[in-house]
Coordinates of C-alpha atoms in Angstrom, one line a residue:
M1 CA 71.3 10.3 43.5
T2 CA 75.3 10.4 43.1
D3 CA 76.9 12.9 40.1
E4 CA 79.0 9.9 37.8
T5 CA 81.0 12.3 35.7
S6 CA 83.9 9.5 34.8
T7 CA 84.5 9.5 30.6
M8 CA 86.1 6.5 30.6
V9 CA 85.3 3.5 28.6
D10 CA 84.9 -0.1 29.7
V11 CA 86.9 -3.1 27.8
S12 CA 84.2 -4.9 25.4
T13 CA 81.8 -2.4 25.4
L14 CA 79.4 -1.3 22.6
Y15 CA 78.7 2.2 23.1
I16 CA 75.7 3.5 21.5
V17 CA 76.0 7.0 21.0
P18 CA 74.0 9.6 19.5
T19 CA 74.6 12.6 17.3
P20 CA 73.4 16.1 16.2
I21 CA 70.2 16.1 14.3
G22 CA 71.1 19.6 13.1
N23 CA 72.8 21.8 15.8
L24 CA 76.2 20.8 16.2
G25 CA 76.0 22.3 19.4
D26 CA 73.9 19.1 20.4
I27 CA 76.0 17.0 21.6
T28 CA 77.0 15.8 24.7
Q29 CA 80.2 16.3 26.7
R30 CA 80.5 12.1 27.5
A31 CA 79.6 11.9 23.9
L32 CA 83.2 13.4 22.9
S33 CA 84.2 11.5 25.1
I34 CA 83.3 8.2 24.2
L35 CA 84.1 8.9 20.5
Q36 CA 87.8 10.3 21.2
Q37 CA 88.3 6.7 23.5
V38 CA 86.9 4.3 21.8
D39 CA 89.1 1.9 19.7
I40 CA 86.7 2.1 16.3
I41 CA 83.3 4.0 15.4
A42 CA 80.6 1.6 13.9
A43 CA 79.0 4.1 11.2
E44 CA 76.2 4.4 9.2
D45 CA 78.4 6.4 6.7
T46 CA 82.2 6.5 7.3
R47 CA 81.8 10.2 5.0
H48 CA 78.8 12.1 6.8
T49 CA 79.9 10.6 9.8
G50 CA 84.1 11.5 9.2
R51 CA 82.9 15.3 8.7
L52 CA 81.7 15.6 12.0
L53 CA 84.5 14.4 13.9
S54 CA 86.8 16.4 11.6
H55 CA 84.5 19.4 13.1
F56 CA 85.5 18.0 16.9
G57 CA 88.7 16.7 16.2
I58 CA 88.2 13.4 16.6
T59 CA 90.4 10.9 14.9
T60 CA 89.1 7.9 15.8
R61 CA 89.2 4.6 13.2
T62 CA 85.3 4.8 11.5
F63 CA 83.9 1.1 10.1
A64 CA 81.1 1.1 7.8
L65 CA 77.7 0.2 9.7
H66 CA 74.6 0.3 7.4
D67 CA 71.2 -1.1 6.1
H68 CA 73.1 -3.1 3.2
N69 CA 75.9 -4.4 4.9
E70 CA 74.7 -4.9 8.6
Q71 CA 73.8 -8.8 9.1
Q72 CA 76.9 -9.6 7.5
K73 CA 79.4 -7.3 9.7
A74 CA 78.1 -7.7 13.3
D75 CA 80.1 -10.9 13.7
I76 CA 83.6 -8.9 12.8
L77 CA 82.5 -6.3 15.4
I78 CA 81.3 -8.9 17.9
E79 CA 84.5 -10.8 16.8
K80 CA 86.5 -7.6 18.2
L81 CA 84.1 -6.2 21.1
V82 CA 85.2 -10.2 22.5
S83 CA 88.7 -9.8 22.0
G84 CA 88.5 -6.2 24.6
Q85 CA 88.1 -3.7 22.4
T86 CA 85.8 -0.4 22.2
I87 CA 83.1 0.9 19.6
A88 CA 80.3 3.3 19.3
L89 CA 77.9 3.1 17.3
V90 CA 76.7 5.8 15.4
S91 CA 73.9 7.1 12.6
D92 CA 74.3 10.3 10.2
A93 CA 71.8 12.0 13.2
G94 CA 70.0 11.3 16.0
T95 CA 69.7 7.8 18.2
P96 CA 71.1 4.9 16.3
L97 CA 68.3 2.1 15.8
I98 CA 65.4 4.8 15.7
S99 CA 64.8 4.0 12.0
D100 CA 68.6 3.9 11.7
P101 CA 70.8 0.9 11.4
G102 CA 72.4 -0.8 14.6
Y103 CA 68.8 -3.2 15.8
H104 CA 71.0 -6.7 14.3
L105 CA 74.5 -5.5 16.4
V106 CA 72.6 -4.7 19.5
T107 CA 70.8 -8.1 19.3
R108 CA 74.4 -10.3 18.6
C109 CA 75.6 -8.0 21.0
R110 CA 73.2 -9.1 24.1
Q111 CA 73.2 -13.0 22.8
A112 CA 76.8 -12.6 22.9
G113 CA 77.0 -11.2 26.5
V114 CA 78.0 -8.5 25.3
K115 CA 78.1 -4.9 27.4
V116 CA 75.5 -2.6 25.8
V117 CA 75.8 1.0 27.1
P118 CA 73.4 4.0 25.8
L119 CA 73.9 7.5 25.6
P120 CA 71.2 10.0 25.9
G121 CA 70.9 13.0 23.1
P122 CA 69.3 14.0 20.5
C123 CA 66.2 11.9 18.9
A124 CA 64.2 14.1 16.1
V125 CA 61.0 12.4 17.4
I126 CA 61.6 13.4 21.2
T127 CA 62.4 16.9 20.1
A128 CA 59.2 17.2 17.6
L129 CA 57.0 16.0 20.4
S130 CA 58.4 18.3 23.4
A131 CA 57.3 21.1 20.8
S132 CA 54.2 19.5 18.7
G133 CA 50.9 20.7 21.4
L134 CA 49.9 17.5 20.9
P135 CA 49.4 15.0 24.4
S136 CA 53.0 13.5 25.2
D137 CA 51.3 11.3 27.4
R138 CA 50.9 8.7 25.7
F139 CA 52.6 8.2 21.7
S140 CA 53.4 5.8 19.3
F141 CA 55.8 6.2 16.7
E142 CA 55.3 4.8 13.5
G143 CA 58.8 4.9 11.6
F144 CA 58.7 5.9 7.6
L145 CA 55.7 5.5 6.4
P146 CA 55.2 2.7 3.3
P147 CA 56.4 4.3 -0.3
K148 CA 53.3 3.5 -2.3
S149 CA 49.9 5.5 -2.2
K150 CA 47.9 2.1 -0.9
G151 CA 50.5 1.1 1.5
R152 CA 50.1 4.9 2.9
R153 CA 46.1 4.3 3.7
D154 CA 46.8 0.9 4.5
R155 CA 48.5 2.0 7.7
F156 CA 47.1 5.0 7.9
T157 CA 43.8 2.9 8.1
E158 CA 45.1 0.8 10.7
V159 CA 45.9 3.7 13.0
A160 CA 42.7 5.8 12.2
Q161 CA 41.2 4.6 15.8
D162 CA 43.9 4.7 17.9
P163 CA 44.4 7.5 20.7
R164 CA 47.9 8.2 21.1
T165 CA 49.6 10.6 19.4
M166 CA 51.0 9.4 16.0
I167 CA 54.5 9.8 15.1
F168 CA 56.1 9.0 11.4
Y169 CA 59.2 10.0 9.3
E170 CA 58.4 11.6 6.2
S171 CA 60.5 12.7 3.1
P172 CA 59.9 16.2 1.5
H173 CA 59.4 14.6 -2.2
R174 CA 56.3 12.6 -0.8
I175 CA 55.1 14.9 1.9
T176 CA 52.4 16.3 -0.8
D177 CA 50.8 12.7 -1.2
T178 CA 51.0 11.5 2.3
L179 CA 48.9 14.3 2.7
D180 CA 46.4 13.3 0.0
D181 CA 46.3 9.9 2.1
M182 CA 46.1 11.1 5.2
L183 CA 43.0 13.4 4.2
A184 CA 41.6 10.7 1.9
V185 CA 41.4 8.4 5.5
L186 CA 41.7 10.6 8.6
G187 CA 39.6 13.3 7.4
A188 CA 40.2 17.3 7.0
D189 CA 39.6 17.6 10.6
R190 CA 42.3 15.4 12.6
M191 CA 44.8 17.8 14.2
V192 CA 48.5 17.5 12.4
V193 CA 51.6 18.6 13.2
L194 CA 54.3 19.3 10.8
A195 CA 58.0 19.4 12.8
R196 CA 61.6 20.3 9.9
E197 CA 64.6 21.0 10.3
L198 CA 64.5 20.1 13.5
T199 CA 67.5 22.2 15.4
K200 CA 68.7 23.9 11.7
T201 CA 68.2 27.2 11.0
F202 CA 64.9 27.2 8.9
E203 CA 63.7 25.2 11.7
T204 CA 59.2 25.3 11.3
I205 CA 57.1 23.4 14.0
H206 CA 53.4 24.1 12.6
G207 CA 50.3 22.7 13.3
A208 CA 46.5 22.8 12.4
P209 CA 43.7 20.7 11.3
L210 CA 45.0 18.5 7.9
G211 CA 43.2 20.7 5.6
E212 CA 44.0 24.1 6.9
L213 CA 47.6 22.6 7.3
M214 CA 47.7 21.3 3.9
E215 CA 46.8 25.0 2.2
W216 CA 49.4 26.6 4.3
L217 CA 52.5 23.5 2.7
S218 CA 50.7 25.1 -0.6
E219 CA 51.4 28.8 -0.4
D220 CA 55.2 28.2 -0.3
S221 CA 57.2 25.5 -1.7
N222 CA 60.0 26.0 1.0
R223 CA 58.0 24.7 3.5
I224 CA 58.2 21.2 2.1
R225 CA 62.0 21.4 2.0
G226 CA 63.8 19.9 4.6
E227 CA 64.0 16.5 7.1
M228 CA 60.2 16.1 8.2
V229 CA 58.7 14.1 11.2
L230 CA 54.9 13.7 11.2
L231 CA 52.6 14.0 15.0
I232 CA 49.2 13.2 14.1
A233 CA 46.7 13.4 16.9
G234 CA 44.6 10.4 18.1
H235 CA 41.3 9.5 17.7
R236 CA 39.0 11.5 20.5
A237 CA 35.7 9.1 20.7
E238 CA 32.7 10.8 20.4
K239 CA 30.9 11.4 23.1
D240 CA 27.9 8.7 21.6
D241 CA 31.0 6.5 20.9
L242 CA 31.1 3.2 22.7
P243 CA 34.3 1.5 24.3
I244 CA 36.0 -1.5 22.1
D245 CA 36.2 -3.5 24.9
A246 CA 32.6 -3.4 25.8
T247 CA 31.4 -4.3 22.2
N248 CA 33.8 -7.5 22.1
A249 CA 32.0 -8.5 25.3
V250 CA 28.5 -7.9 24.6
A251 CA 29.9 -9.4 21.2
L252 CA 31.1 -12.4 23.4
I253 CA 28.4 -12.8 25.5
A254 CA 26.0 -13.1 22.9
K255 CA 27.3 -16.1 21.9
E256 CA 25.7 -17.7 24.6
L257 CA 22.8 -15.6 26.7
P258 CA 20.9 -13.9 24.9
L259 CA 21.4 -10.2 23.0
K260 CA 19.3 -7.9 25.9
K261 CA 21.1 -10.3 29.1
A262 CA 24.8 -9.6 27.3
A263 CA 24.6 -6.2 27.1
A264 CA 23.0 -5.9 30.7
I265 CA 26.1 -7.8 31.6
A266 CA 29.1 -5.7 30.1
A267 CA 27.0 -2.9 30.9
E268 CA 27.3 -2.9 33.9
L269 CA 31.7 -4.6 34.0
Y270 CA 32.4 -1.1 31.4
N271 CA 30.1 1.6 33.2
V272 CA 28.3 1.7 29.8
K273 CA 24.6 2.7 28.9
K274 CA 22.6 -1.0 28.4
N275 CA 20.4 0.6 26.1
A276 CA 23.1 1.5 23.7
L277 CA 24.9 -1.3 24.3
Y278 CA 21.8 -3.5 22.9
K279 CA 21.1 -1.4 20.1
W280 CA 24.5 -1.8 18.5
G281 CA 24.3 -5.5 18.9
L282 CA 21.2 -5.2 17.6
D283 CA 22.9 -3.1 14.3
N284 CA 26.0 -5.4 14.2
L285 CA 25.4 -8.5 15.6
E286 CA 23.6 -12.0 13.9

């Protein structure tokens, strides 16, 4: 692998620049170099980004690009890029587009043939997952949960059987209600990890079965403060659970053949006990 250390910016290029989620020491040298050299920094909150830039002595001009104006302002930035200017896209913290603005701008850039260069860097999802102790080979990032209880319960119901580790963002003023809804759908035994204030002074990463986690949180009000990432262990099938692909196959084949024959075929295809599939068919198919 070649060692590429050049940080010169290219004309007509949009750079996706992650910024620290807490500890300012986590910003990369390449990110600082890009922020110093580009013509414009498109920022979710120019005041927030201004403090970051001031800390590192960067005086590049900023441009407000947030959820409420992105679709309207994207064309302005595209024009600047096409004319030869360079732009860095940043959010308030972490990697842009990961539950932050930037999707419409990046999409428009790619449609217009504008070069988009992503930089690696801080991201709360990956930071939390790496220290959670939950399986990290397969995971699903679900973003922020709905603000109302019914929406949250519907979401938890949707993912209840998902075998992957699931990751959500949540705010401190909703965390208690969210865990109540999670308990109602997933039960007290589901393993959950709460990661809060990542990379900051009061960073906490605590995992336990949901019922125990809720008790732990209730013991100290400080434990529900700060930015939060919730990680939920994926569904683990019981020994007697049948693969959904196998039951779907039985249901499909049984439309053309007797149930006993359908169960035998599906059992051979999915290496499942024929009697278990036959019993499932008797219980679930008309």
